[in-house]
Coordinates of C-alpha atoms in Angstrom, one line a residue:
X144 CA -0.3 0.0 -0.1
X145 CA 1.2 3.4 -1.1
X146 CA 2.0 5.9 1.8
X147 CA -0.6 8.5 0.9
X148 CA -3.2 5.4 0.7
X149 CA -2.1 4.3 4.2
X150 CA -1.8 7.5 6.0
X151 CA -5.3 8.6 4.3
X152 CA -6.7 5.1 6.0
X153 CA -5.3 5.7 9.2
X154 CA -7.1 9.1 9.2
X155 CA -10.1 8.0 8.3
X156 CA -10.0 5.4 11.3
X157 CA -8.9 7.8 13.5
X158 CA -11.8 10.1 12.5
X159 CA -14.2 7.1 12.9
X160 CA -12.9 6.0 16.5
X161 CA -13.2 9.6 17.7
X162 CA -16.9 10.2 16.5
X163 CA -17.9 7.1 18.1
X164 CA -16.2 8.2 21.3
X165 CA -17.7 11.8 21.0
X166 CA -21.2 10.0 20.8
X167 CA -20.2 8.0 23.5
X168 CA -19.6 10.7 25.7
X169 CA -22.4 12.9 24.6
X170 CA -24.6 9.8 25.4
X171 CA -23.1 9.6 28.9
X172 CA -23.7 13.2 29.4
X173 CA -27.0 13.0 28.4
X174 CA -28.0 10.4 31.1
X175 CA -25.8 12.0 33.6
X176 CA -28.0 15.1 33.2
X177 CA -31.5 13.1 32.9
X178 CA -30.7 11.1 36.2
X179 CA -29.5 14.9 37.7
X180 CA -32.8 16.1 36.6
X181 CA -35.0 13.1 38.3
X182 CA -32.5 13.8 41.4
X183 CA -33.6 17.3 41.4
X184 CA -36.7 17.3 40.1
X185 CA -39.3 19.2 42.2
X186 CA -42.1 16.3 43.8
X187 CA -45.6 16.4 43.1
X188 CA -46.9 17.9 46.2
X189 CA -50.7 16.7 47.0
X190 CA -52.8 18.3 49.6
X191 CA -52.8 17.0 53.1
X192 CA -55.5 19.6 54.2
X193 CA -58.5 19.8 52.2
X194 CA -59.4 23.0 54.0
X195 CA -62.9 21.3 55.0
X196 CA -62.4 18.8 57.8
X197 CA -60.0 16.6 59.4
X198 CA -59.7 14.2 56.4
X199 CA -56.4 12.4 56.3
X200 CA -55.9 13.2 60.0
X201 CA -56.5 10.8 63.3
X202 CA -59.1 13.1 64.6
X203 CA -60.9 11.0 67.1
X204 CA -59.1 11.8 69.9
X205 CA -58.1 15.7 69.2
X206 CA -61.6 17.3 68.0
X207 CA -61.3 19.2 71.5
X208 CA -58.0 20.7 70.2
X209 CA -58.4 21.0 66.5
X210 CA -60.9 22.6 64.5
X211 CA -61.5 24.0 60.7
X212 CA -62.6 27.6 60.0
X213 CA -62.8 29.4 56.5
X214 CA -60.2 26.9 55.3
X215 CA -57.8 27.1 57.8
X216 CA -56.7 24.3 60.3
X217 CA -56.8 25.7 64.0
X218 CA -55.1 24.3 66.9
X219 CA -55.9 25.8 70.3
X220 CA -56.0 25.2 74.1
X221 CA -57.4 26.7 76.9
X222 CA -56.4 27.7 80.4
X223 CA -56.4 24.3 81.6
X224 CA -52.9 23.7 79.2
X225 CA -53.4 20.3 77.8
X226 CA -51.4 19.4 75.2
X227 CA -52.3 17.4 72.2
X228 CA -51.2 15.9 68.8
X229 CA -52.9 15.9 65.4
X230 CA -51.4 13.0 63.4
X231 CA -52.0 12.0 59.9
X232 CA -53.5 8.8 58.9
X233 CA -50.6 7.7 56.6
X234 CA -46.8 7.0 57.8
X235 CA -44.1 9.0 56.0
X236 CA -40.5 7.9 55.6
X237 CA -38.5 9.9 52.9
X238 CA -41.2 13.1 52.3
X239 CA -41.5 16.8 51.6
X240 CA -44.4 19.0 53.3
X241 CA -45.1 22.5 53.0
X242 CA -47.7 24.8 54.7
X243 CA -48.4 28.3 55.7
X244 CA -48.3 28.6 59.6
X245 CA -49.3 31.6 62.1
X246 CA -49.8 31.6 66.1
X247 CA -50.4 33.8 68.8
X248 CA -49.4 32.9 72.4
X249 CA -49.4 34.9 75.5
X250 CA -46.4 36.5 76.5
X251 CA -43.7 35.8 77.9
X252 CA -44.2 32.0 77.1
X253 CA -45.5 32.8 73.6
X254 CA -46.0 29.4 71.8
X255 CA -44.6 26.3 71.5
X256 CA -45.5 23.9 68.8
X257 CA -43.9 21.8 66.0
X258 CA -44.3 19.3 63.4
X259 CA -43.3 15.8 64.8
X260 CA -42.0 13.4 62.1
X261 CA -39.8 9.6 62.0
X262 CA -39.0 7.0 64.4
X263 CA -38.0 7.6 67.3
X264 CA -39.9 11.5 67.1
X265 CA -37.5 14.0 65.4
X266 CA -39.4 17.5 65.6
X267 CA -39.1 20.7 64.0
X268 CA -39.6 23.3 66.4
X269 CA -42.3 26.3 65.7
X270 CA -41.9 29.1 68.2
X271 CA -40.4 29.3 71.9
X272 CA -38.6 26.4 73.4
X273 CA -40.0 25.7 76.9
X274 CA -36.6 24.4 77.8
X275 CA -34.5 27.5 76.2
X276 CA -37.2 30.4 76.7
X277 CA -36.3 31.4 73.1
X278 CA -37.9 30.9 69.5
X279 CA -36.4 28.2 68.1
X280 CA -38.8 28.3 65.1
X281 CA -36.9 26.0 62.4
X282 CA -34.7 23.9 64.8
X283 CA -34.6 20.3 65.1
X284 CA -35.6 18.9 68.3
X285 CA -34.3 15.6 69.2
X286 CA -35.5 15.1 72.8
X287 CA -32.5 14.8 75.5
X288 CA -30.4 16.5 74.8
X289 CA -32.5 19.2 72.9
X290 CA -31.6 21.3 70.0
X291 CA -28.3 20.1 68.3
X292 CA -26.1 23.0 67.5
X293 CA -25.7 21.5 63.9
X294 CA -29.6 21.5 63.4
X295 CA -30.5 25.1 64.8
X296 CA -31.8 27.6 62.4
X297 CA -29.8 30.6 63.4
X298 CA -31.2 33.0 61.0
X299 CA -34.7 32.5 61.7
X300 CA -35.3 35.5 62.9
X301 CA -34.3 37.2 60.0
X302 CA -36.4 35.1 57.7
X303 CA -39.9 35.0 59.5
X304 CA -42.5 37.6 59.2
X305 CA -43.9 39.3 62.8
X306 CA -45.9 36.8 64.9
X307 CA -49.7 36.6 63.5
X308 CA -48.6 37.0 59.9
X309 CA -48.4 33.8 57.6
X310 CA -45.1 32.2 57.2
X311 CA -44.3 29.5 54.8
X312 CA -42.3 26.1 55.8
X313 CA -40.9 23.8 53.8
X314 CA -39.5 20.2 55.7
X315 CA -37.9 17.6 53.6
X316 CA -36.7 14.4 55.0
X317 CA -34.6 12.4 52.8
X318 CA -32.5 9.8 53.9
X319 CA -30.3 10.7 57.2
X320 CA -30.7 14.2 56.2
X321 CA -33.6 16.7 57.4
X322 CA -34.0 20.0 56.0
X323 CA -36.1 23.0 56.5
X324 CA -36.8 26.4 54.4
X325 CA -38.6 29.1 55.7
X326 CA -40.1 31.5 53.3
X327 CA -38.2 29.9 50.7
X328 CA -34.8 30.1 52.3
X329 CA -33.1 27.5 53.6
X330 CA -33.1 27.6 57.7
X331 CA -31.7 24.7 59.0
X332 CA -30.2 21.0 58.1
X333 CA -29.6 18.5 60.4
X334 CA -28.1 14.5 59.9
X335 CA -28.8 12.0 61.8
X336 CA -29.4 8.3 60.9
X337 CA -30.9 7.5 64.0
X338 CA -34.3 8.5 63.0
X339 CA -35.1 6.1 60.4
X340 CA -38.3 4.6 60.8
X341 CA -41.6 5.7 58.9
X342 CA -44.3 7.5 61.2
X343 CA -47.3 9.4 61.0
X344 CA -46.8 13.4 60.6
X345 CA -47.6 15.0 63.9
X346 CA -48.8 18.8 64.3
X347 CA -48.5 19.6 67.9
X348 CA -50.3 21.6 70.9
X349 CA -47.6 21.6 73.5
X350 CA -48.8 21.5 77.1
X351 CA -48.3 23.8 79.8
X352 CA -49.0 27.0 77.8
X353 CA -52.3 28.5 76.2
X354 CA -51.7 28.5 72.8
X355 CA -53.2 29.1 69.3
X356 CA -51.9 27.9 66.0
X357 CA -53.4 28.1 62.4
X358 CA -52.3 26.4 59.5
X359 CA -53.3 26.5 55.4
X360 CA -52.0 25.3 52.5
X361 CA -50.9 21.9 53.8
X362 CA -49.3 19.7 51.0
X363 CA -47.0 16.7 50.8
X364 CA -45.0 14.4 48.8
X365 CA -43.8 11.0 49.4
X366 CA -40.2 11.0 47.9

């Protein structure tokens, strides 16, 4: 074979190999982009609260504390200062929940409430901590020893609207990672593999304090 013909054949072969390699790279990049999009896609949130009654909740033991008025879920106690949880009928492992919330409590104690999830009982705090006597909204409560430093929403006061106005909270539990957003901004993230078991979501009225807490637009998605 003449040198010029040999060179031409080698060049053609290299071009074919390069083209195949580029196509493979493009396919791999496309697959990676697709998988990334799936991982970061917004979950389809469905109404948990229908704005009319306590459907989707275990309401029989909670009717003295929870009611629905004008599309708003209201949790309230009285001078007896008894506590209660309104639990969902369904258990959730990995999930996202989003809701609007506002509250009012008598000073100096204020409102002490939260959203309970997973087993064994992890909670996102809303309002004033009974043990710390400061507003710990958006922080993660693990029972004893209380609020881990790594799970505290240290900028929550800057993110929240004044008491009595609606604030939008978003909570995500995925694997061992628990994240909270307040009014669209990430407020806290806590990691702990201990809280792994699926459980109903619980909306709390804390005992020992007179309080009223209101929710609307409660939506949830299992992940």
